[in-house]
Amino acid sequence: MKNIDNMSKVLLVNPPFYRLLQSHYNANSLGIAYVASYLNVHGHDSWLYNADFLNTKIFLNQKDLFKGFADYRKFFQDDNNEIWEEIVDKIVSFEPEWVGYTSYTANISAIDIISKKLKSLRPAVKQVIGGVHATLDPEILNKLPSIDYSIQREGEHAMLDLVDGKDPKSISGVVHRGPSGLINNWDADVIPDIDDLPLPERDKFWGLTEEEKLMVDVSYICSIRGCPYRCNYCASPAHWKRDKTQYRSPQSLLSEMHHLKENYWDRKKEFDYSASSNVKSKSELIIEDNSTVYFVDDIFTVHKERIKEILKGIINDNLGMKWKCEARTDHLDEEICQLMAKAGCVRVKIGFESGSDRILKMIQKDETIEDMRKGAKLLKDAGVPFTAYFMVGFPEETDDDVKQTIKFAKEIDADYYSLSILAPYYGTKMYYDMIDEGFELDKKPWEYFFHQTGELMVNNNISEEVLKEYLSLNELNSNRKGYV
């Protein structure tokens, strides 16, 4: 532990996004939660501030998130909007020495506004950006003049070295400004064994009352860093690098579940904010479930033998915890689905994406419709509910492709449908391919890069009528209860 005289005050910020769409997000952001925990065990005073949190249990449903895009854009046209003032006031009230932001492409504009305001009020505060977008854009500091440092890839070691006062030129993963421009130390060193990391921070939430802290969903768990697949619309292969995928041991994962149950599930929580929802009206989601573990890995089910060991451990330890996860259908077999049901799985979230084999091949999904059909049936037969994620607007996709998607979506009879329109995220293969084909994505404001804008960004083929028919799949959710 450090001497208290050398302790630094650090505030790690999840910028607003869903609040700008008239909803909110009350879950613990694991990326910065891990960094906060790492700083704290090394003697610093690090807290989390979720600027997307609201003290309410009512969320917009997906259909109305699409409708909110016009109002969302207005926030970025007014740097003095009260939401920006509120957030900066909250940061200043912490009296930080360091502020760190987690980033993805759609919140870069928000970080730009917030960091400029903070710099004008507290110029001595050091500001750092990490996360997906900062990793994918090594020149992000040229676009964010008030940010002092960016971190590429894993942030625990690099952030600690910065806060400890080490020369940034000697810290792998850190980008900073030099006399002749940016100095890039490339990727942060890969953490040798992620089992060795302390569990993410789940207590130090800045600006919340003790009652509000009970509304934060701290039941998110990460068991894998990275993804070994190559979907060309997804940032994960570039963010983590496919050959750097790391897996926590089943023993480490089960230990964290025990820790959650023993320390956070006895607090008389009335609501679970892990995106589980019951639809009570056409415009609102009211979240009424109790604690539910959410394995937030890109694909929880990578490696069948590993996942079987985890599932058997949950059963043998008699944890009795509800949980949900992300998966691929081609990872499933009868035994895994039966074990999922017995181990307490209440939702599997599957990225089907398209009902057209032509599109699946084009986006390098490495799955077929038949794979997906079989996987959906295995889950149905085992009694495990699943959410189906679909996306349209891929380049060269036609009305016929979308109609195949609509037909397939209805065929699999999912328990919930989550619909998106493609936004080629910065740093993905598709982003650069589309720029090469003449689409001016690099001229688009950052806030446009999320998948519920309702706009076709790189497709001129799909008719408005067929797009409307696709989005009407949302109506299938209106009479269904369960976990998104």
Coordinates of C-alpha atoms in Angstrom, one line a residue:
M1 CA 0.0 0.0 0.0
K2 CA 1.1 3.5 -0.7
N3 CA 1.8 6.2 1.9
I4 CA -1.4 8.3 2.3
D5 CA 0.7 11.4 1.3
N6 CA 1.1 9.9 -2.2
M7 CA -2.5 8.9 -2.6
S8 CA -4.3 10.4 -5.6
K9 CA -8.0 11.1 -6.0
V10 CA -9.2 9.6 -9.2
L11 CA -12.7 9.7 -10.7
L12 CA -13.5 7.3 -13.5
V13 CA -16.5 8.4 -15.6
N14 CA -19.0 6.6 -17.7
P15 CA -20.3 9.5 -20.0
P16 CA -24.0 9.9 -20.7
F17 CA -25.5 8.2 -23.7
Y18 CA -28.9 6.7 -22.9
R19 CA -29.9 9.7 -20.9
L20 CA -29.5 11.7 -24.1
L21 CA -32.1 9.4 -25.7
Q22 CA -34.5 10.1 -22.8
S23 CA -33.7 6.8 -21.0
H24 CA -30.8 5.8 -18.8
Y25 CA -28.3 3.1 -17.8
N26 CA -27.9 2.1 -14.2
A27 CA -25.4 -0.8 -14.5
N28 CA -21.8 -0.8 -13.2
S29 CA -19.4 -0.2 -16.1
L30 CA -16.9 -3.0 -15.7
G31 CA -14.0 -1.6 -17.7
I32 CA -13.6 1.4 -15.4
A33 CA -14.7 -0.7 -12.4
Y34 CA -11.6 -2.9 -12.9
V35 CA -9.3 0.1 -13.2
A36 CA -10.8 1.7 -10.1
S37 CA -10.3 -1.5 -8.1
Y38 CA -6.7 -1.9 -9.3
L39 CA -5.9 1.7 -8.3
N40 CA -7.6 1.2 -4.9
V41 CA -5.7 -1.9 -4.0
H42 CA -2.5 0.1 -4.8
G43 CA -3.3 2.8 -2.4
H44 CA -5.2 5.4 -4.3
D45 CA -8.7 6.8 -3.8
S46 CA -10.6 5.9 -7.0
W47 CA -14.4 6.2 -7.5
L48 CA -16.9 5.6 -10.2
Y49 CA -19.3 8.1 -11.7
N50 CA -22.0 6.9 -14.0
A51 CA -23.4 10.0 -15.8
D52 CA -26.0 7.8 -17.3
F53 CA -27.6 6.9 -14.0
L54 CA -31.1 8.1 -13.0
N55 CA -33.1 7.4 -9.9
T56 CA -36.0 5.7 -11.7
K57 CA -37.1 2.2 -12.6
I58 CA -38.8 3.3 -15.9
F59 CA -36.8 2.8 -19.1
L60 CA -37.8 3.6 -22.7
N61 CA -38.5 0.5 -24.8
Q62 CA -36.4 -0.1 -27.9
K63 CA -39.0 1.3 -30.3
D64 CA -38.9 4.6 -28.6
L65 CA -35.1 4.7 -28.5
F66 CA -35.2 4.8 -32.3
K67 CA -37.7 7.6 -32.1
G68 CA -35.4 9.6 -29.8
F69 CA -32.6 10.2 -32.3
A70 CA -33.7 13.7 -33.3
D71 CA -33.8 14.9 -29.8
Y72 CA -30.5 13.2 -29.0
R73 CA -28.7 15.2 -31.7
K74 CA -29.8 18.5 -30.1
F75 CA -27.7 17.9 -27.0
F76 CA -24.5 18.1 -29.1
Q77 CA -25.6 21.3 -30.7
D78 CA -25.7 23.1 -27.3
D79 CA -22.5 22.9 -25.3
N80 CA -24.2 24.7 -22.5
N81 CA -27.1 22.3 -22.1
E82 CA -28.0 21.7 -18.5
I83 CA -27.0 18.0 -18.7
W84 CA -23.3 19.0 -19.5
E85 CA -23.3 21.5 -16.7
E86 CA -24.7 18.9 -14.2
I87 CA -22.1 16.4 -15.1
V88 CA -19.2 18.8 -14.9
D89 CA -20.4 20.1 -11.6
K90 CA -20.6 16.5 -10.2
I91 CA -17.0 15.9 -11.4
V92 CA -15.7 19.1 -9.9
S93 CA -17.4 18.4 -6.6
F94 CA -15.3 15.3 -6.2
E95 CA -12.2 17.5 -6.3
P96 CA -10.2 15.0 -8.5
E97 CA -6.6 15.0 -9.4
W98 CA -7.3 12.6 -12.2
V99 CA -10.4 12.0 -14.3
G100 CA -10.6 9.0 -16.7
Y101 CA -13.3 8.4 -19.3
T102 CA -14.4 5.1 -20.8
S103 CA -15.0 5.5 -24.5
Y104 CA -16.9 4.0 -27.5
T105 CA -17.4 5.9 -30.7
A106 CA -20.9 7.3 -30.0
N107 CA -19.8 9.0 -26.7
I108 CA -16.6 10.7 -28.1
S109 CA -18.6 14.0 -28.7
A110 CA -19.9 13.9 -25.1
I111 CA -16.3 13.4 -23.8
D112 CA -15.1 16.3 -25.9
I113 CA -17.8 18.6 -24.4
I114 CA -17.3 17.5 -20.8
S115 CA -13.5 17.5 -20.9
K116 CA -13.4 21.0 -22.3
K117 CA -15.6 22.3 -19.6
L118 CA -13.6 20.6 -16.9
K119 CA -10.3 21.9 -18.3
S120 CA -11.7 25.5 -18.2
L121 CA -12.7 25.1 -14.6
R122 CA -9.9 22.9 -13.3
P123 CA -6.9 23.1 -15.6
A124 CA -4.7 21.2 -13.2
V125 CA -6.8 18.0 -13.3
K126 CA -5.2 15.4 -15.6
Q127 CA -7.7 13.8 -18.0
V128 CA -7.4 10.3 -19.5
I129 CA -9.4 8.5 -22.1
G130 CA -9.5 4.7 -22.5
G131 CA -11.8 2.0 -23.8
V132 CA -12.7 0.8 -27.2
H133 CA -12.5 4.0 -29.3
A134 CA -9.3 5.3 -27.6
T135 CA -7.7 1.9 -28.4
L136 CA -8.8 2.0 -32.1
D137 CA -7.8 5.6 -32.7
P138 CA -4.2 6.2 -31.6
E139 CA -4.6 9.8 -32.7
I140 CA -7.7 10.5 -30.6
L141 CA -5.8 13.2 -28.6
N142 CA -5.6 15.3 -31.8
K143 CA -9.4 15.4 -31.7
L144 CA -9.9 15.9 -28.0
P145 CA -7.7 18.9 -27.1
S146 CA -8.5 18.9 -23.4
I147 CA -7.6 15.2 -22.8
D148 CA -4.0 14.7 -21.6
Y149 CA -3.5 11.0 -22.2
S150 CA -5.1 8.1 -24.0
I151 CA -4.6 4.4 -23.1
Q152 CA -4.7 1.6 -25.7
R153 CA -6.2 -1.7 -24.6
E154 CA -6.0 -2.9 -21.0
G155 CA -6.0 0.0 -18.7
E156 CA -5.2 -1.3 -15.2
H157 CA -1.4 -1.2 -15.3
A158 CA -1.1 1.9 -17.6
M159 CA -3.5 4.0 -15.5
L160 CA -1.7 3.0 -12.2
D161 CA 1.7 4.0 -13.7
L162 CA 0.3 7.4 -14.8
V163 CA -1.3 8.1 -11.4
D164 CA 1.9 7.0 -9.7
G165 CA 3.7 9.7 -11.6
K166 CA 5.8 7.6 -13.9
D167 CA 7.1 9.2 -17.1
P168 CA 4.5 8.5 -19.8
K169 CA 7.2 7.9 -22.3
S170 CA 8.0 4.7 -20.4
I171 CA 4.5 3.4 -20.0
S172 CA 3.3 0.9 -22.6
G173 CA -0.2 1.7 -24.0
V174 CA 0.0 5.4 -23.2
V175 CA -0.3 8.1 -25.8
H176 CA 0.7 11.7 -24.9
R177 CA 1.7 14.9 -26.5
G178 CA 5.3 15.8 -27.1
P179 CA 7.1 18.8 -28.6
S180 CA 6.6 17.5 -32.2
G181 CA 3.3 15.8 -31.9
L182 CA 1.8 12.6 -30.3
I183 CA 4.1 10.1 -28.7
N184 CA 2.6 6.6 -29.0
N185 CA 3.9 3.7 -26.9
W186 CA 1.6 1.3 -28.7
D187 CA -0.5 -1.3 -27.0
A188 CA -0.5 -1.8 -23.2
D189 CA 1.2 -5.0 -22.2
V190 CA -1.2 -7.9 -22.0
I191 CA -1.9 -8.9 -18.4
P192 CA -0.4 -12.3 -18.0
D193 CA -3.2 -13.9 -15.9
I194 CA -6.5 -12.1 -15.6
D195 CA -7.3 -14.3 -12.6
D196 CA -4.8 -12.2 -10.7
L197 CA -6.8 -9.0 -11.1
P198 CA -8.8 -7.8 -8.1
L199 CA -12.5 -8.0 -8.5
P200 CA -14.1 -4.9 -10.0
E201 CA -15.1 -2.0 -7.8
R202 CA -18.7 -2.3 -6.6
D203 CA -19.0 0.1 -3.7
K204 CA -17.5 3.5 -4.4
F205 CA -20.1 5.3 -6.6
W206 CA -19.7 9.0 -6.5
G207 CA -22.7 11.2 -6.2
L208 CA -25.3 8.6 -5.2
T209 CA -27.1 8.3 -1.9
E210 CA -26.9 5.0 0.0
E211 CA -30.4 4.2 -1.3
E212 CA -29.4 4.9 -4.9
K213 CA -26.4 2.7 -4.6
L214 CA -28.8 -0.2 -4.2
M215 CA -30.2 0.6 -7.6
V216 CA -26.9 0.1 -9.3
D217 CA -26.7 -3.3 -10.9
V218 CA -23.3 -4.7 -9.7
S219 CA -24.0 -8.2 -11.0
Y220 CA -22.1 -7.8 -14.2
I221 CA -19.2 -10.3 -14.5
C222 CA -16.5 -10.6 -17.2
S223 CA -15.0 -14.0 -17.7
I224 CA -13.3 -13.4 -21.0
R225 CA -11.3 -10.6 -22.4
G226 CA -11.5 -10.5 -26.2
C227 CA -13.2 -12.6 -28.9
P228 CA -11.6 -15.1 -31.3
Y229 CA -14.0 -14.4 -34.1
R230 CA -13.7 -12.0 -37.0
C231 CA -17.2 -10.4 -37.7
N232 CA -16.3 -7.4 -39.8
Y233 CA -18.9 -5.1 -38.3
C234 CA -17.7 -5.6 -34.8
A235 CA -14.9 -3.7 -33.0
S236 CA -13.9 -6.5 -30.6
P237 CA -11.4 -8.2 -32.9
A238 CA -9.4 -5.0 -33.3
H239 CA -10.0 -3.8 -29.8
W240 CA -8.7 -6.9 -28.0
K241 CA -6.8 -8.5 -31.0
R242 CA -8.2 -12.0 -31.8
D243 CA -4.9 -13.8 -30.8
K244 CA -4.9 -12.1 -27.4
T245 CA -8.2 -13.5 -26.1
Q246 CA -7.9 -14.4 -22.4
Y247 CA -10.1 -16.7 -20.3
R248 CA -10.6 -16.6 -16.5
S249 CA -10.5 -20.0 -14.9
P250 CA -13.8 -21.6 -13.8
Q251 CA -12.6 -21.5 -10.2
S252 CA -12.0 -17.7 -10.4
L253 CA -15.5 -17.2 -12.0
L254 CA -17.2 -19.3 -9.4
S255 CA -15.4 -17.4 -6.6
E256 CA -16.7 -14.1 -7.9
M257 CA -20.3 -15.5 -8.0
H258 CA -20.0 -16.5 -4.4
H259 CA -18.6 -13.1 -3.5
L260 CA -21.6 -11.4 -5.3
K261 CA -24.1 -13.6 -3.5
E262 CA -22.6 -13.2 -0.1
N263 CA -22.0 -9.4 -0.3
Y264 CA -24.5 -7.8 -2.7
W265 CA -27.6 -10.0 -2.8
D266 CA -28.7 -9.5 0.7
R267 CA -29.4 -5.8 0.5
K268 CA -33.2 -6.0 -0.2
K269 CA -32.9 -4.9 -3.7
E270 CA -36.2 -4.2 -5.3
F271 CA -35.1 -3.7 -8.8
D272 CA -32.5 -5.2 -11.1
Y273 CA -31.0 -2.8 -13.7
S274 CA -29.2 -5.4 -15.8
A275 CA -31.5 -4.7 -18.8
S276 CA -34.1 -7.3 -17.8
S277 CA -37.5 -6.0 -18.5
N278 CA -41.2 -6.5 -18.4
V279 CA -43.2 -4.4 -20.9
K280 CA -46.0 -2.6 -19.0
S281 CA -47.0 -0.1 -21.7
K282 CA -46.1 0.8 -25.3
S283 CA -43.6 3.4 -24.2
E284 CA -42.0 2.2 -21.0
L285 CA -40.0 -0.7 -19.6
I286 CA -40.5 -1.2 -15.9
I287 CA -37.7 -3.4 -14.5
E288 CA -39.0 -5.5 -11.6
D289 CA -36.7 -8.5 -11.3
N290 CA -34.4 -9.3 -8.5
S291 CA -30.6 -9.7 -8.9
T292 CA -29.4 -11.4 -12.1
V293 CA -25.8 -12.1 -13.0
Y294 CA -24.9 -10.9 -16.5
F295 CA -21.8 -12.5 -18.0
V296 CA -20.9 -9.6 -20.3
D297 CA -18.3 -11.5 -22.4
D298 CA -18.6 -11.1 -26.2
I299 CA -19.2 -14.8 -26.2
F300 CA -19.5 -16.6 -22.8
T301 CA -19.7 -20.0 -24.4
V302 CA -16.3 -20.1 -26.1
H303 CA -14.7 -23.6 -25.6
K304 CA -17.3 -26.2 -24.8
E305 CA -15.4 -28.1 -22.2
R306 CA -14.6 -24.9 -20.3
I307 CA -18.3 -23.8 -20.3
K308 CA -19.4 -27.2 -19.1
E309 CA -17.0 -27.1 -16.2
I310 CA -18.4 -23.6 -15.2
L311 CA -22.0 -24.8 -15.5
K312 CA -21.3 -27.9 -13.5
G313 CA -19.6 -25.8 -10.9
I314 CA -22.6 -23.5 -10.6
I315 CA -24.8 -26.5 -10.1
N316 CA -22.5 -28.4 -7.7
D317 CA -22.0 -25.2 -5.5
N318 CA -25.7 -24.9 -5.3
L319 CA -25.4 -21.2 -6.0
G320 CA -29.1 -20.7 -6.9
M321 CA -28.3 -17.6 -8.9
K322 CA -30.2 -16.5 -12.0
W323 CA -27.9 -15.4 -14.8
K324 CA -27.8 -14.5 -18.5
C325 CA -25.1 -14.5 -21.1
E326 CA -24.1 -13.9 -24.7
A327 CA -23.5 -17.0 -26.9
R328 CA -23.2 -18.3 -30.4
T329 CA -25.5 -21.0 -31.7
D330 CA -22.7 -23.1 -33.1
H331 CA -21.2 -23.4 -29.6
L332 CA -24.4 -25.1 -28.3
D333 CA -25.1 -28.8 -27.9
E334 CA -27.8 -30.7 -26.0
E335 CA -25.6 -31.2 -22.9
I336 CA -24.7 -27.5 -22.7
C337 CA -28.3 -26.4 -23.1
Q338 CA -29.5 -28.8 -20.4
L339 CA -26.8 -27.7 -18.1
M340 CA -27.7 -24.0 -18.7
A341 CA -31.3 -24.7 -17.7
K342 CA -30.2 -26.6 -14.5
A343 CA -27.6 -24.0 -13.6
G344 CA -30.2 -21.2 -13.5
C345 CA -29.8 -19.5 -16.9
V346 CA -32.8 -17.2 -17.5
R347 CA -31.7 -15.8 -20.9
V348 CA -29.2 -16.4 -23.6
K349 CA -28.5 -13.5 -25.9
I350 CA -27.7 -14.6 -29.5
G351 CA -26.4 -12.5 -32.3
F352 CA -28.2 -14.0 -35.3
E353 CA -27.8 -10.7 -37.2
S354 CA -29.3 -11.9 -40.5
G355 CA -31.6 -14.5 -42.0
S356 CA -29.7 -14.5 -45.3
D357 CA -26.7 -16.9 -45.7
R358 CA -25.4 -14.5 -48.3
I359 CA -25.2 -11.7 -45.8
L360 CA -23.8 -13.9 -43.0
K361 CA -20.9 -14.8 -45.3
M362 CA -20.4 -11.2 -46.4
I363 CA -20.1 -10.1 -42.7
Q364 CA -17.7 -13.0 -41.9
K365 CA -20.1 -14.3 -39.2
D366 CA -18.7 -17.9 -39.7
E367 CA -22.2 -19.3 -39.0
T368 CA -25.0 -20.4 -41.2
I369 CA -28.7 -20.2 -41.0
E370 CA -28.8 -23.9 -40.3
D371 CA -26.4 -23.5 -37.4
M372 CA -28.6 -20.9 -36.0
R373 CA -31.8 -22.8 -36.6
K374 CA -30.3 -25.9 -34.7
G375 CA -29.0 -23.7 -31.9
A376 CA -32.4 -22.0 -31.4
K377 CA -34.1 -25.4 -31.3
L378 CA -31.7 -26.8 -28.7
L379 CA -32.4 -23.8 -26.4
K380 CA -36.2 -24.2 -26.9
D381 CA -36.0 -28.0 -26.2
A382 CA -34.1 -27.3 -23.0
G383 CA -36.5 -24.6 -21.9
V384 CA -33.8 -21.8 -21.9
P385 CA -35.3 -18.4 -23.1
F386 CA -33.3 -16.5 -25.6
T387 CA -33.1 -13.0 -27.0
A388 CA -32.5 -12.7 -30.8
Y389 CA -30.3 -9.9 -32.1
F390 CA -30.9 -8.9 -35.7
M391 CA -29.3 -6.2 -37.8
V392 CA -30.0 -4.8 -41.2
G393 CA -28.4 -2.1 -43.4
F394 CA -25.3 -4.0 -44.4
P395 CA -23.7 -2.9 -47.7
E396 CA -25.3 -4.6 -50.7
E397 CA -28.1 -6.0 -48.6
T398 CA -31.4 -6.0 -50.5
D399 CA -35.1 -6.1 -49.7
D400 CA -35.0 -9.8 -50.4
D401 CA -32.3 -10.3 -47.8
V402 CA -34.2 -8.3 -45.2
K403 CA -37.4 -10.3 -46.0
Q404 CA -35.4 -13.5 -45.3
T405 CA -34.3 -12.0 -42.0
I406 CA -37.9 -11.2 -41.1
K407 CA -39.1 -14.7 -42.0
F408 CA -36.3 -16.3 -40.1
A409 CA -36.8 -14.1 -37.0
K410 CA -40.5 -15.2 -36.9
E411 CA -39.5 -18.8 -37.4
I412 CA -37.2 -19.1 -34.4
D413 CA -39.9 -17.6 -32.1
A414 CA -37.4 -15.9 -29.8
D415 CA -38.5 -14.7 -26.3
Y416 CA -37.3 -11.2 -27.2
Y417 CA -36.2 -9.4 -30.3
S418 CA -33.5 -6.7 -30.2
L419 CA -33.3 -4.9 -33.5
S420 CA -30.5 -2.7 -34.9
I421 CA -29.6 -0.8 -38.1
L422 CA -25.9 -1.1 -39.0
A423 CA -23.6 1.6 -37.9
P424 CA -20.1 0.7 -39.1
Y425 CA -18.2 1.5 -36.0
Y426 CA -14.9 3.3 -36.2
G427 CA -11.9 0.9 -36.4
T428 CA -13.9 -2.1 -37.8
K429 CA -13.0 -3.7 -41.1
M430 CA -16.4 -2.6 -42.4
Y431 CA -15.7 1.0 -41.5
Y432 CA -12.6 1.2 -43.6
D433 CA -14.1 -0.9 -46.4
M434 CA -17.0 1.5 -46.7
I435 CA -14.7 4.6 -46.7
D436 CA -12.7 2.9 -49.6
E437 CA -16.0 2.5 -51.4
G438 CA -16.8 6.2 -51.1
F439 CA -19.0 6.5 -48.0
E440 CA -17.9 9.6 -46.0
L441 CA -18.1 7.9 -42.6
D442 CA -15.1 9.9 -41.5
K443 CA -17.1 13.1 -42.0
K444 CA -20.0 11.9 -39.8
P445 CA -20.2 13.3 -36.2
W446 CA -19.1 10.7 -33.7
E447 CA -22.5 10.6 -32.0
Y448 CA -24.1 9.1 -35.1
F449 CA -22.2 5.8 -34.6
F450 CA -24.6 3.7 -32.7
H451 CA -27.0 1.1 -34.0
Q452 CA -30.4 2.6 -33.1
T453 CA -30.3 5.8 -35.1
G454 CA -32.9 4.5 -37.5
E455 CA -30.7 5.6 -40.5
L456 CA -29.2 3.5 -43.2
M457 CA -25.6 4.7 -43.2
V458 CA -24.1 2.5 -46.0
N459 CA -27.0 1.0 -47.8
N460 CA -29.1 2.6 -50.6
N461 CA -31.0 -0.6 -51.6
I462 CA -33.4 -1.3 -48.8
S463 CA -36.8 0.3 -49.3
E464 CA -38.5 2.3 -46.6
E465 CA -41.4 -0.1 -46.7
V466 CA -39.3 -3.2 -46.0
L467 CA -37.3 -1.4 -43.3
K468 CA -40.5 -0.5 -41.6
E469 CA -41.6 -4.2 -41.8
Y470 CA -38.3 -5.2 -40.2
L471 CA -38.7 -2.7 -37.3
S472 CA -42.2 -3.9 -36.7
L473 CA -40.7 -7.1 -35.3
N474 CA -40.5 -4.9 -32.2
E475 CA -44.2 -5.5 -31.8
L476 CA -43.6 -9.1 -31.1
N477 CA -42.1 -8.0 -27.8
S478 CA -45.2 -6.3 -26.5
N479 CA -46.8 -9.4 -25.1
R480 CA -43.7 -11.1 -23.8
K481 CA -42.1 -10.9 -20.4
G482 CA -38.5 -11.7 -19.6
Y483 CA -34.9 -10.5 -20.0
V484 CA -33.8 -8.5 -22.9

